[in-house]
Coordinates of N, CA and C in Angstrom, one line a residue:
M171 N 2.9 -3.2 32.4 CA 3.0 -4.4 30.8 C 2.6 -3.6 30.1
P172 N 3.7 -2.7 28.8 CA 3.7 -2.1 27.7 C 2.1 -3.0 26.7
T173 N 1.5 -2.2 26.2 CA 0.3 -2.6 25.3 C 1.4 -2.6 24.1
I174 N 1.3 -4.6 23.6 CA 1.7 -5.0 22.0 C 0.5 -3.8 20.8
P175 N 1.1 -3.3 19.9 CA -0.1 -2.6 18.8 C 0.1 -4.0 18.1
P176 N -1.1 -3.5 16.9 CA -1.4 -3.8 16.2 C -0.9 -3.9 14.7
C177 N -0.9 -4.8 13.8 CA 0.3 -5.2 12.9 C -0.5 -3.3 12.1
P178 N 1.3 -3.6 11.6 CA 0.7 -1.7 10.7 C 0.4 -2.6 9.3
Q179 N 0.3 -3.7 8.8 CA -0.1 -4.8 7.1 C -0.8 -4.7 7.3
C180 N -1.2 -5.4 8.1 CA -2.7 -5.8 8.3 C -4.3 -5.5 9.4
T181 N -3.4 -4.7 10.0 CA -5.0 -3.5 11.2 C -5.3 -5.0 12.0
L182 N -4.6 -6.0 12.1 CA -5.2 -6.8 13.1 C -4.6 -7.3 14.0
E183 N -4.9 -7.9 15.4 CA -4.3 -7.5 16.7 C -3.7 -9.0 17.3
N184 N -3.3 -10.3 16.2 CA -3.3 -11.2 16.9 C -1.9 -11.0 17.1
T185 N -1.1 -9.8 17.0 CA 1.2 -9.9 17.7 C 1.3 -10.3 18.8
Y186 N 2.5 -10.0 18.6 CA 3.9 -11.1 20.0 C 5.0 -10.2 19.9
P187 N 5.2 -9.8 21.0 CA 7.2 -9.9 20.3 C 7.7 -10.9 20.2
D188 N 9.2 -10.6 19.9 CA 9.9 -11.7 20.0 C 11.4 -11.2 19.5
G189 N 11.8 -11.0 19.9 CA 13.4 -10.0 20.9 C 13.1 -8.8 20.8
D190 N 13.7 -8.1 19.3 CA 13.4 -7.0 19.4 C 12.6 -7.2 17.9
N191 N 11.4 -7.2 17.5 CA 10.9 -7.2 16.8 C 9.7 -8.1 17.5
F192 N 8.4 -7.1 16.7 CA 6.9 -7.7 16.9 C 6.8 -7.6 16.3
V193 N 6.1 -9.4 15.7 CA 5.2 -10.3 15.2 C 3.5 -10.2 15.1
C194 N 3.6 -10.4 13.7 CA 2.3 -10.7 13.3 C 1.7 -12.2 12.5
A195 N 0.9 -12.8 14.1 CA 1.4 -14.3 13.5 C 0.3 -14.4 12.3
D196 N -0.9 -13.4 12.0 CA -1.7 -13.6 11.1 C -1.3 -14.0 9.7
C197 N -0.6 -12.5 9.2 CA 0.6 -12.2 8.3 C 1.4 -12.6 8.4
G198 N 2.2 -12.6 9.1 CA 3.4 -13.1 9.5 C 4.6 -11.7 9.5
Y199 N 4.4 -10.6 9.1 CA 4.8 -9.4 9.2 C 5.7 -9.0 10.7
E200 N 6.9 -9.1 10.1 CA 7.9 -8.4 11.1 C 8.4 -6.3 11.1
W201 N 8.1 -6.4 12.7 CA 8.4 -4.6 12.9 C 8.7 -4.1 13.5
P202 N 10.0 -3.7 13.4 CA 11.3 -2.9 15.4 C 10.3 -2.9 15.9
Q203 N 10.8 -3.2 17.1 CA 9.8 -2.3 18.4 C 9.6 -0.8 19.2
A204 N 11.1 -0.2 18.6 CA 11.6 1.0 18.5 C 11.7 2.0 16.9
G205 N 10.5 1.1 16.1 CA 10.0 1.8 15.0 C 9.0 1.6 15.0
Q206 N 8.4 1.9 15.8 CA 6.5 1.6 16.6 C 6.1 3.2 16.6
A207 N 7.2 4.8 17.1 CA 6.2 6.3 16.5 C 6.6 6.2 14.5
R208 N 7.4 5.3 14.3 CA 7.8 5.8 12.5 C 6.3 5.6 12.1
S209 N 5.9 4.5 12.7 CA 5.1 3.2 11.7 C 3.8 4.1 12.1
E210 N 3.6 4.5 13.0 CA 1.5 5.4 13.4 C 2.6 7.2 12.6
M211 N 3.5 8.2 12.4 CA 3.4 9.0 11.9 C 3.4 8.7 9.8
A212 N 3.5 8.0 9.5 CA 4.0 7.7 8.0 C 3.3 6.5 7.8
P213 N 2.0 5.7 6.7 CA 2.3 4.8 6.8 C 2.7 4.2 5.2
V214 N 2.9 3.0 5.0 CA 3.7 2.1 4.9 C 3.3 1.6 4.1
V215 N 3.0 1.8 3.0 CA 2.3 2.4 1.7 C 3.0 0.1 0.3
R216 N 2.2 -0.1 0.5 CA 2.5 -1.5 -0.1 C 2.2 -1.7 -2.1
D217 N 2.8 -2.5 -2.6 CA 1.6 -2.6 -4.0 C 1.6 -4.1 -4.0
S218 N 0.5 -4.7 -4.6 CA -0.1 -6.4 -4.4 C 0.9 -7.0 -4.1
N219 N 1.9 -6.9 -4.7 CA 3.4 -8.0 -3.8 C 3.7 -7.6 -2.8
G220 N 3.2 -6.9 -2.0 CA 4.3 -6.5 -0.5 C 5.8 -5.7 -1.1
N221 N 6.0 -5.1 -2.2 CA 6.9 -3.8 -2.9 C 6.5 -2.6 -1.6
L222 N 6.9 -2.0 -1.3 CA 7.1 -0.2 -0.8 C 7.3 -0.4 -2.3
L223 N 6.0 1.1 -1.8 CA 5.9 2.5 -2.5 C 5.9 3.7 -2.3
A224 N 7.0 3.7 -3.2 CA 7.1 6.0 -3.2 C 6.8 7.5 -3.8
D225 N 7.1 8.6 -3.9 CA 6.5 9.1 -4.6 C 7.7 9.5 -5.7
G226 N 6.5 9.3 -7.3 CA 7.3 8.9 -8.1 C 7.4 7.7 -9.0
D227 N 7.0 6.7 -8.2 CA 7.8 5.5 -8.2 C 6.5 5.1 -10.1
T228 N 6.7 4.1 -10.5 CA 6.1 3.5 -11.9 C 5.3 2.2 -11.3
V229 N 4.2 2.0 -11.6 CA 3.1 1.5 -11.3 C 2.5 0.4 -12.2
V230 N 2.5 -0.5 -12.3 CA 0.9 -1.2 -13.7 C 0.0 -1.6 -12.9
V231 N -1.1 -1.7 -13.4 CA -2.4 -2.8 -12.8 C -2.5 -3.2 -13.6
I232 N -2.8 -4.6 -12.3 CA -2.4 -6.4 -12.7 C -3.8 -6.8 -12.8
K233 N -5.4 -5.9 -13.0 CA -6.5 -6.2 -13.7 C -7.3 -5.4 -13.9
D234 N -8.4 -5.9 -15.4 CA -8.7 -4.7 -15.6 C -10.0 -4.0 -15.1
L235 N -9.9 -2.6 -15.0 CA -11.2 -1.8 -13.5 C -11.5 -0.2 -14.3
K236 N -13.0 -0.8 -14.4 CA -13.8 0.6 -14.4 C -13.9 1.3 -13.8
V237 N -13.5 2.5 -14.0 CA -12.9 4.4 -13.9 C -14.5 5.0 -13.5
K238 N -15.0 5.4 -12.8 CA -15.8 6.9 -12.1 C -15.8 7.9 -13.3
G239 N -16.6 7.9 -13.7 CA -16.4 9.3 -14.6 C -16.0 9.1 -16.4
S240 N -16.0 8.0 -16.3 CA -14.9 8.1 -17.9 C -15.8 6.3 -18.6
S241 N -15.7 6.4 -19.0 CA -16.3 5.7 -20.6 C -14.9 4.4 -21.1
I242 N -14.5 5.1 -20.6 CA -13.3 3.9 -20.8 C -12.3 3.5 -19.6
P243 N -12.5 2.6 -20.1 CA -11.7 1.0 -18.6 C -10.4 2.1 -18.7
L244 N -9.9 1.1 -17.8 CA -8.0 1.0 -17.1 C -7.9 -0.2 -17.8
K245 N -6.9 -1.5 -19.0 CA -6.9 -2.0 -18.7 C -5.8 -2.7 -18.3
Q246 N -5.3 -4.2 -18.0 CA -4.1 -4.8 -17.4 C -3.3 -4.4 -18.3
G247 N -2.1 -4.0 -17.6 CA -1.2 -3.5 -18.0 C -0.5 -2.5 -18.5
T248 N -1.8 -1.1 -18.1 CA -1.3 0.2 -18.2 C -0.5 0.6 -17.6
V249 N 0.2 1.3 -18.1 CA 1.4 2.0 -16.7 C 1.3 2.8 -16.3
I250 N 1.7 3.0 -14.5 CA 0.2 4.6 -14.5 C 2.8 4.9 -14.0
K251 N 3.4 6.2 -14.5 CA 4.4 6.5 -14.2 C 4.0 7.3 -13.3
N252 N 5.5 7.8 -12.1 CA 5.2 9.4 -11.6 C 4.2 9.5 -10.4
I253 N 3.8 8.1 -9.5 CA 2.5 8.9 -8.9 C 3.3 8.6 -7.7
R254 N 2.3 9.1 -7.2 CA 2.0 10.5 -5.0 C 1.4 9.4 -4.2
L255 N 1.9 9.6 -3.5 CA 1.3 8.9 -1.7 C 0.5 10.0 -1.4
V256 N -0.9 9.1 -1.1 CA -2.3 9.4 -0.8 C -1.2 9.9 0.6
E257 N -1.5 11.0 1.2 CA -1.7 12.0 2.9 C -1.6 10.8 4.2
D258 N -1.5 9.7 4.5 CA -2.4 9.1 6.1 C -3.3 7.8 5.1
D259 N -2.7 7.6 4.5 CA -3.6 6.6 3.1 C -2.5 5.4 3.2
A260 N -2.4 4.4 3.1 CA -2.0 3.7 2.7 C -2.9 2.9 1.5
E261 N -3.2 3.0 1.3 CA -4.8 2.0 0.5 C -4.6 2.3 -0.9
H262 N -4.3 3.9 -1.3 CA -4.5 4.7 -2.0 C -3.1 5.1 -2.9
I263 N -3.7 5.8 -3.9 CA -1.8 6.7 -4.1 C -2.8 7.2 -5.9
E264 N -2.4 8.3 -6.0 CA -2.5 9.0 -7.0 C -1.7 8.6 -8.4
G265 N -2.2 9.2 -10.1 CA -1.8 9.1 -10.8 C -2.2 9.6 -11.8
H266 N -1.9 9.4 -12.7 CA -2.3 9.5 -14.3 C -1.6 7.9 -15.4
S267 N -2.9 7.6 -16.1 CA -2.4 7.2 -17.2 C -2.4 8.4 -18.5
D268 N -2.3 7.6 -19.8 CA -1.8 8.1 -21.2 C -3.1 8.9 -21.5
K269 N -3.8 8.2 -20.5 CA -6.0 8.3 -21.5 C -6.3 9.1 -20.9
I270 N -6.1 9.1 -19.6 CA -7.5 9.4 -18.3 C -6.1 10.4 -16.5
K271 N -6.3 11.3 -16.6 CA -5.6 12.0 -16.2 C -6.5 11.8 -14.0
G272 N -5.6 12.3 -13.7 CA -6.6 12.6 -11.9 C -7.5 11.4 -11.4
L273 N -6.4 9.7 -12.0 CA -6.3 8.6 -10.6 C -5.9 8.8 -9.8
V274 N -7.7 8.3 -8.8 CA -7.0 7.7 -7.6 C -7.1 5.9 -7.4
L275 N -5.7 5.2 -7.8 CA -6.0 4.0 -7.1 C -6.0 3.2 -5.6
K276 N -7.0 2.5 -6.3 CA -6.3 1.5 -4.9 C -5.2 0.2 -4.9
T277 N -4.0 0.5 -4.0 CA -2.2 -0.4 -3.6 C -3.0 -1.9 -4.4
C278 N -3.7 -2.7 -3.5 CA -4.0 -4.1 -4.5 C -4.7 -4.1 -6.3
F279 N -4.9 -3.3 -6.4 CA -4.3 -3.6 -8.0 C -3.0 -3.3 -9.0
L280 N -2.7 -2.7 -8.1 CA -1.4 -2.8 -8.6 C 0.1 -3.3 -8.3
R281 N 1.1 -2.8 -8.8 CA 2.4 -3.4 -8.6 C 4.0 -3.0 -9.4
K282 N 4.4 -2.7 -8.7 CA 5.4 -1.9 -8.9 C 5.8 -2.7 -9.5
A283 N 6.5 -1.5 -10.6 CA 7.4 -1.7 -11.9 C 8.7 -1.4 -12.2

């Protein structure tokens, strides 16, 4: 019997096959059984609303954030243009704001613009 993989979105193991898809009972995410190898090679990066993010996208900060190494906070509504995805990490992106360069931000504090 083949093993059922954990959910690629929430990483919990409460998943089950449903036709040609796997379904996560905890978060409701569905993904194709044939696409299992692709999801292991390239992680899926999503913003706080669940929208897919890609290199070059523009995102907006959804809450005020303190920036380590800077006295300037990152305010809600700040636009981060031309983001870069961090390789093998679906929770972080790299980008620049108008005032602060070289930011690494968690995707849970961002939404796609």
